[in-house]
Amino acid sequence: MSPKKVNLPIHITGRAFDALTGHLYPGNLGDLKNTIKTLVATSFSKDRYASKINISLHDLPDVILRGIIQTKDHKFKQNNEIIINPSVNMEQLVESNYSSSNELKKNL
């Protein structure tokens, strides 16, 4: 049986995104992928009629949260929200984040 696709935009806070991408996964990308699938499934099961998937810092697994506490660098981005639409591909996602980062740097 193949997994059901939710096909909803994912709204993730900047802090949660930083924690997810900063964590060292033993199984590399496979573990990250499974973590994201679990986060999406959990959010979807909380409200099956929602128009989006919401992920924030408090939704993350304890192992990732413990890693945040143990790191020396507690500098998080502002708690902005990142939106990942179902139709976006990886190149578009990377490009949009790169463009946003460059725009922020110009305004500093």
N, CA and C atoms as an extended XYZ file, in Angstrom:
324
Properties=species:S:1:pos:R:3:atomname:S:1:resname:S:1:resid:I:1 pbc="F F F"
N         0.846       -1.176        0.000 N   MET     1
C         0.000        0.000        0.000 CA  MET     1
C         0.890        1.237        0.000 C   MET     1
N         0.700        2.106       -0.960 N   SER     2
C         1.519        3.316       -1.032 CA  SER     2
C         0.970        4.381       -0.087 C   SER     2
N         1.862        5.267        0.414 N   PRO     3
C         1.401        6.308        1.330 CA  PRO     3
C         0.497        7.306        0.615 C   PRO     3
N        -0.472        7.808        1.340 N   LYS     4
C        -1.392        8.794        0.798 CA  LYS     4
C        -0.702       10.151        0.785 C   LYS     4
N        -0.855       10.890       -0.293 N   LYS     5
C        -0.282       12.230       -0.379 CA  LYS     5
C        -1.301       13.226        0.155 C   LYS     5
N        -0.825       14.115        0.994 N   VAL     6
C        -1.701       15.100        1.617 CA  VAL     6
C        -2.011       16.233        0.652 C   VAL     6
N        -1.040       16.630       -0.176 N   ASN     7
C        -1.212       17.666       -1.188 CA  ASN     7
C        -1.686       19.002       -0.619 C   ASN     7
N        -1.110       19.398        0.509 N   LEU     8
C        -1.395       20.690        1.129 CA  LEU     8
C        -0.090       21.450        1.303 C   LEU     8
N        -0.150       22.781        1.290 N   PRO     9
C         1.082       23.529        1.565 CA  PRO     9
C         1.532       23.302        2.999 C   PRO     9
N         2.833       23.279        3.187 N   ILE    10
C         3.413       23.095        4.517 CA  ILE    10
C         3.903       24.455        4.997 C   ILE    10
N         3.419       24.879        6.144 N   HIS    11
C         3.860       26.120        6.771 CA  HIS    11
C         4.722       25.723        7.965 C   HIS    11
N         6.001       26.076        7.913 N   ILE    12
C         6.927       25.703        8.975 CA  ILE    12
C         7.606       26.963        9.499 C   ILE    12
N         7.680       27.082       10.807 N   THR    13
C         8.324       28.261       11.377 CA  THR    13
C         9.814       28.222       11.075 C   THR    13
N        10.424       29.381       11.037 N   GLY    14
C        11.856       29.476       10.786 CA  GLY    14
C        12.673       28.718       11.814 C   GLY    14
N        12.247       28.771       13.063 N   ARG    15
C        12.971       28.074       14.125 CA  ARG    15
C        12.887       26.559       13.948 C   ARG    15
N        11.715       26.067       13.588 N   ALA    16
C        11.569       24.629       13.364 CA  ALA    16
C        12.397       24.197       12.153 C   ALA    16
N        12.399       25.016       11.120 N   PHE    17
C        13.179       24.715        9.923 CA  PHE    17
C        14.669       24.664       10.261 C   PHE    17
N        15.144       25.644       11.038 N   ASP    18
C        16.549       25.651       11.458 CA  ASP    18
C        16.893       24.399       12.262 C   ASP    18
N        15.999       24.017       13.166 N   ALA    19
C        16.250       22.835       14.001 CA  ALA    19
C        16.287       21.571       13.149 C   ALA    19
N        15.355       21.443       12.205 N   LEU    20
C        15.324       20.267       11.328 CA  LEU    20
C        16.574       20.181       10.460 C   LEU    20
N        16.972       21.300        9.886 N   THR    21
C        18.113       21.276        8.973 CA  THR    21
C        19.452       21.264        9.709 C   THR    21
N        19.461       21.643       10.977 N   GLY    22
C        20.690       21.651       11.744 CA  GLY    22
C        20.972       20.361       12.492 C   GLY    22
N        19.991       19.474       12.539 N   HIS    23
C        20.139       18.209       13.259 CA  HIS    23
C        20.979       17.230       12.435 C   HIS    23
N        21.802       16.443       13.109 N   LEU    24
C        22.577       15.406       12.428 CA  LEU    24
C        21.775       14.109       12.439 C   LEU    24
N        21.400       13.639       11.283 N   TYR    25
C        20.578       12.441       11.150 CA  TYR    25
C        21.467       11.230       10.911 C   TYR    25
N        21.311       10.182       11.742 N   PRO    26
C        22.143        8.985       11.584 CA  PRO    26
C        22.000        8.341       10.201 C   PRO    26
N        20.800        8.326        9.663 N   GLY    27
C        20.554        7.712        8.357 CA  GLY    27
C        20.589        8.711        7.232 C   GLY    27
N        21.136        9.891        7.507 N   ASN    28
C        21.271       10.951        6.529 CA  ASN    28
C        19.907       11.429        6.024 C   ASN    28
N        19.728       11.574        4.729 N   LEU    29
C        18.495       12.147        4.195 CA  LEU    29
C        17.273       11.262        4.414 C   LEU    29
N        17.468        9.960        4.494 N   GLY    30
C        16.340        9.061        4.738 CA  GLY    30
C        15.678        9.340        6.077 C   GLY    30
N        16.480        9.600        7.107 N   ASP    31
C        15.929        9.926        8.423 CA  ASP    31
C        15.221       11.280        8.411 C   ASP    31
N        15.807       12.253        7.710 N   LEU    32
C        15.155       13.567        7.590 CA  LEU    32
C        13.815       13.426        6.884 C   LEU    32
N        13.797       12.663        5.806 N   LYS    33
C        12.562       12.439        5.048 CA  LYS    33
C        11.496       11.775        5.925 C   LYS    33
N        11.880       10.765        6.692 N   ASN    34
C        10.931       10.091        7.584 CA  ASN    34
C        10.432       11.023        8.683 C   ASN    34
N        11.305       11.877        9.192 N   THR    35
C        10.904       12.843       10.223 CA  THR    35
C         9.867       13.803        9.655 C   THR    35
N        10.105       14.300        8.452 N   ILE    36
C         9.151       15.227        7.823 CA  ILE    36
C         7.829       14.532        7.544 C   ILE    36
N         7.869       13.296        7.053 N   LYS    37
C         6.627       12.542        6.811 CA  LYS    37
C         5.823       12.391        8.107 C   LYS    37
N         6.515       12.091        9.196 N   THR    38
C         5.842       11.928       10.491 CA  THR    38
C         5.240       13.250       10.953 C   THR    38
N         5.986       14.342       10.800 N   LEU    39
C         5.479       15.659       11.194 CA  LEU    39
C         4.229       16.031       10.393 C   LEU    39
N         4.263       15.790        9.092 N   VAL    40
C         3.115       16.097        8.233 CA  VAL    40
C         1.918       15.232        8.616 C   VAL    40
N         2.138       13.936        8.810 N   ALA    41
C         1.047       13.028        9.172 CA  ALA    41
C         0.430       13.413       10.513 C   ALA    41
N         1.272       13.779       11.476 N   THR    42
C         0.768       14.166       12.793 CA  THR    42
C        -0.051       15.441       12.701 C   THR    42
N         0.442       16.424       11.970 N   SER    43
C        -0.296       17.678       11.807 CA  SER    43
C        -1.631       17.434       11.096 C   SER    43
N        -1.594       16.612       10.051 N   PHE    44
C        -2.812       16.309        9.298 CA  PHE    44
C        -3.839       15.586       10.164 C   PHE    44
N        -3.368       14.669       11.006 N   SER    45
C        -4.301       13.914       11.849 CA  SER    45
C        -4.947       14.788       12.926 C   SER    45
N        -4.287       15.875       13.301 N   LYS    46
C        -4.865       16.794       14.287 CA  LYS    46
C        -6.058       17.548       13.710 C   LYS    46
N        -5.999       17.868       12.405 N   ASP    47
C        -7.090       18.596       11.761 CA  ASP    47
C        -7.148       18.212       10.286 C   ASP    47
N        -7.954       17.206        9.994 N   ARG    48
C        -8.044       16.684        8.627 CA  ARG    48
C        -8.690       17.671        7.654 C   ARG    48
N        -9.322       18.726        8.158 N   TYR    49
C       -10.006       19.696        7.293 CA  TYR    49
C        -9.226       20.998        7.152 C   TYR    49
N        -8.013       21.029        7.682 N   ALA    50
C        -7.198       22.237        7.574 CA  ALA    50
C        -6.782       22.458        6.121 C   ALA    50
N        -6.533       23.709        5.776 N   SER    51
C        -6.122       24.037        4.412 CA  SER    51
C        -4.607       24.049        4.251 C   SER    51
N        -3.890       23.764        5.348 N   LYS    52
C        -2.435       23.733        5.301 CA  LYS    52
C        -1.913       22.848        6.429 C   LYS    52
N        -0.659       22.464        6.306 N   ILE    53
C         0.032       21.699        7.342 CA  ILE    53
C         0.883       22.690        8.128 C   ILE    53
N         0.696       22.748        9.446 N   ASN    54
C         1.466       23.656       10.292 CA  ASN    54
C         2.487       22.865       11.102 C   ASN    54
N         3.743       23.312       11.042 N   ILE    55
C         4.813       22.683       11.826 CA  ILE    55
C         5.567       23.785       12.552 C   ILE    55
N         5.651       23.640       13.866 N   SER    56
C         6.406       24.597       14.664 CA  SER    56
C         7.397       23.847       15.543 C   SER    56
N         8.177       24.590       16.285 N   LEU    57
C         9.217       23.995       17.119 CA  LEU    57
C         8.664       22.943       18.074 C   LEU    57
N         7.500       23.196       18.661 N   HIS    58
C         6.965       22.240       19.642 CA  HIS    58
C         6.463       20.940       19.007 C   HIS    58
N         6.379       20.870       17.691 N   ASP    59
C         5.967       19.644       17.002 CA  ASP    59
C         7.130       18.682       16.757 C   ASP    59
N         8.351       19.164       16.905 N   LEU    60
C         9.519       18.363       16.574 CA  LEU    60
C         9.749       17.253       17.592 C   LEU    60
N        10.374       16.157       17.152 N   PRO    61
C        10.679       15.050       18.070 CA  PRO    61
C        11.662       15.498       19.158 C   PRO    61
N        11.578       14.840       20.304 N   ASP    62
C        12.432       15.179       21.444 CA  ASP    62
C        13.913       15.121       21.105 C   ASP    62
N        14.333       14.158       20.292 N   VAL    63
C        15.756       14.026       19.972 CA  VAL    63
C        16.273       15.277       19.259 C   VAL    63
N        15.457       15.886       18.444 N   ILE    64
C        15.868       17.116       17.753 CA  ILE    64
C        15.867       18.287       18.726 C   ILE    64
N        14.860       18.349       19.576 N   LEU    65
C        14.792       19.431       20.565 CA  LEU    65
C        15.950       19.355       21.553 C   LEU    65
N        16.320       18.147       21.967 N   ARG    66
C        17.477       18.002       22.869 CA  ARG    66
C        18.751       18.490       22.198 C   ARG    66
N        18.863       18.248       20.908 N   GLY    67
C        20.033       18.707       20.160 CA  GLY    67
C        20.135       20.217       20.133 C   GLY    67
N        19.000       20.891       20.082 N   ILE    68
C        18.989       22.358       20.099 CA  ILE    68
C        19.507       22.859       21.436 C   ILE    68
N        19.059       22.254       22.492 N   ILE    69
C        19.440       22.675       23.837 CA  ILE    69
C        20.925       22.453       24.063 C   ILE    69
N        21.478       21.378       23.496 N   GLN    70
C        22.872       21.032       23.723 CA  GLN    70
C        23.847       21.829       22.863 C   GLN    70
N        23.363       22.447       21.800 N   THR    71
C        24.277       23.191       20.939 CA  THR    71
C        24.700       24.488       21.602 C   THR    71
N        25.889       24.918       21.269 N   LYS    72
C        26.404       26.166       21.828 CA  LYS    72
C        25.823       27.367       21.105 C   LYS    72
N        25.453       27.189       19.856 N   ASP    73
C        24.950       28.298       19.054 CA  ASP    73
C        23.427       28.327       19.127 C   ASP    73
N        22.914       29.229       19.931 N   HIS    74
C        21.461       29.342       20.095 CA  HIS    74
C        20.888       30.462       19.234 C   HIS    74
N        21.591       30.846       18.191 N   LYS    75
C        21.114       31.911       17.327 CA  LYS    75
C        20.109       31.327       16.340 C   LYS    75
N        18.869       31.656       16.516 N   PHE    76
C        17.836       31.224       15.584 CA  PHE    76
C        17.399       32.407       14.750 C   PHE    76
N        16.908       32.111       13.585 N   LYS    77
C        16.306       33.153       12.765 CA  LYS    77
C        15.081       33.678       13.503 C   LYS    77
N        14.620       34.814       13.054 N   GLN    78
C        13.364       35.288       13.605 CA  GLN    78
C        12.321       34.231       13.309 C   GLN    78
N        11.281       34.231       14.064 N   ASN    79
C        10.272       33.181       13.928 CA  ASN    79
C         9.378       33.437       12.716 C   ASN    79
N        10.018       33.612       11.545 N   ASN    80
C         9.260       33.774       10.320 CA  ASN    80
C         8.746       32.417        9.861 C   ASN    80
N         7.826       32.429        8.929 N   GLU    81
C         7.221       31.186        8.460 CA  GLU    81
C         7.671       30.895        7.044 C   GLU    81
N         8.003       29.666        6.790 N   ILE    82
C         8.399       29.212        5.472 CA  ILE    82
C         7.228       28.402        4.924 C   ILE    82
N         6.848       28.672        3.692 N   ILE    83
C         5.725       27.965        3.078 CA  ILE    83
C         6.260       27.129        1.923 C   ILE    83
N         5.953       25.842        1.964 N   ILE    84
C         6.360       24.921        0.912 CA  ILE    84
C         5.085       24.393        0.256 C   ILE    84
N         4.853       24.801       -0.982 N   ASN    85
C         3.665       24.372       -1.698 CA  ASN    85
C         3.879       23.009       -2.330 C   ASN    85
N         2.818       22.212       -2.458 N   PRO    86
C         2.962       20.856       -3.008 CA  PRO    86
C         3.522       20.814       -4.422 C   PRO    86
N         3.320       21.868       -5.203 N   SER    87
C         3.747       21.852       -6.601 CA  SER    87
C         5.190       22.312       -6.796 C   SER    87
N         5.851       22.786       -5.743 N   VAL    88
C         7.209       23.311       -5.888 CA  VAL    88
C         8.214       22.159       -5.973 C   VAL    88
N         9.225       22.337       -6.841 N   ASN    89
C        10.280       21.325       -6.898 CA  ASN    89
C        11.481       21.830       -6.102 C   ASN    89
N        12.474       20.973       -5.916 N   MET    90
C        13.620       21.299       -5.066 CA  MET    90
C        14.370       22.526       -5.572 C   MET    90
N        14.577       22.641       -6.892 N   GLU    91
C        15.312       23.794       -7.425 CA  GLU    91
C        14.582       25.096       -7.116 C   GLU    91
N        13.260       25.103       -7.260 N   GLN    92
C        12.480       26.298       -6.965 CA  GLN    92
C        12.563       26.656       -5.488 C   GLN    92
N        12.521       25.660       -4.626 N   LEU    93
C        12.597       25.896       -3.190 CA  LEU    93
C        13.948       26.489       -2.810 C   LEU    93
N        15.011       25.912       -3.328 N   VAL    94
C        16.356       26.416       -3.039 CA  VAL    94
C        16.509       27.834       -3.584 C   VAL    94
N        16.044       28.074       -4.795 N   GLU    95
C        16.155       29.398       -5.407 CA  GLU    95
C        15.374       30.440       -4.617 C   GLU    95
N        14.171       30.122       -4.171 N   SER    96
C        13.370       31.092       -3.421 CA  SER    96
C        14.024       31.402       -2.076 C   SER    96
N        14.588       30.398       -1.412 N   ASN    97
C        15.279       30.645       -0.146 CA  ASN    97
C        16.557       31.441       -0.373 C   ASN    97
N        17.270       31.179       -1.474 N   TYR    98
C        18.489       31.912       -1.802 CA  TYR    98
C        18.160       33.374       -2.083 C   TYR    98
N        17.101       33.621       -2.858 N   SER    99
C        16.692       34.987       -3.179 CA  SER    99
C        16.278       35.735       -1.927 C   SER    99
N        15.539       35.068       -1.050 N   SER   100
C        15.113       35.699        0.200 CA  SER   100
C        16.307       36.045        1.071 C   SER   100
N        17.295       35.157        1.129 N   SER   101
C        18.495       35.405        1.926 CA  SER   101
C        19.269       36.594        1.386 C   SER   101
N        19.406       36.678        0.065 N   ASN   102
C        20.121       37.803       -0.535 CA  ASN   102
C        19.399       39.117       -0.289 C   ASN   102
N        18.085       39.098       -0.345 N   GLU   103
C        17.291       40.299       -0.088 CA  GLU   103
C        17.478       40.771        1.341 C   GLU   103
N        17.494       39.826        2.284 N   LEU   104
C        17.711       40.174        3.693 CA  LEU   104
C        19.097       40.773        3.885 C   LEU   104
N        20.108       40.196        3.252 N   LYS   105
C        21.473       40.700        3.397 CA  LYS   105
C        21.613       42.111        2.858 C   LYS   105
N        20.920       42.421        1.753 N   LYS   106
C        20.989       43.765        1.184 CA  LYS   106
C        20.384       44.800        2.135 C   LYS   106
N        19.382       44.392        2.908 N   ASN   107
C        18.684       45.332        3.788 CA  ASN   107
C        19.333       45.471        5.148 C   ASN   107
N        20.395       44.714        5.422 N   LEU   108
C        21.052       44.799        6.733 CA  LEU   108
C        22.001       45.965        6.817 C   LEU   108
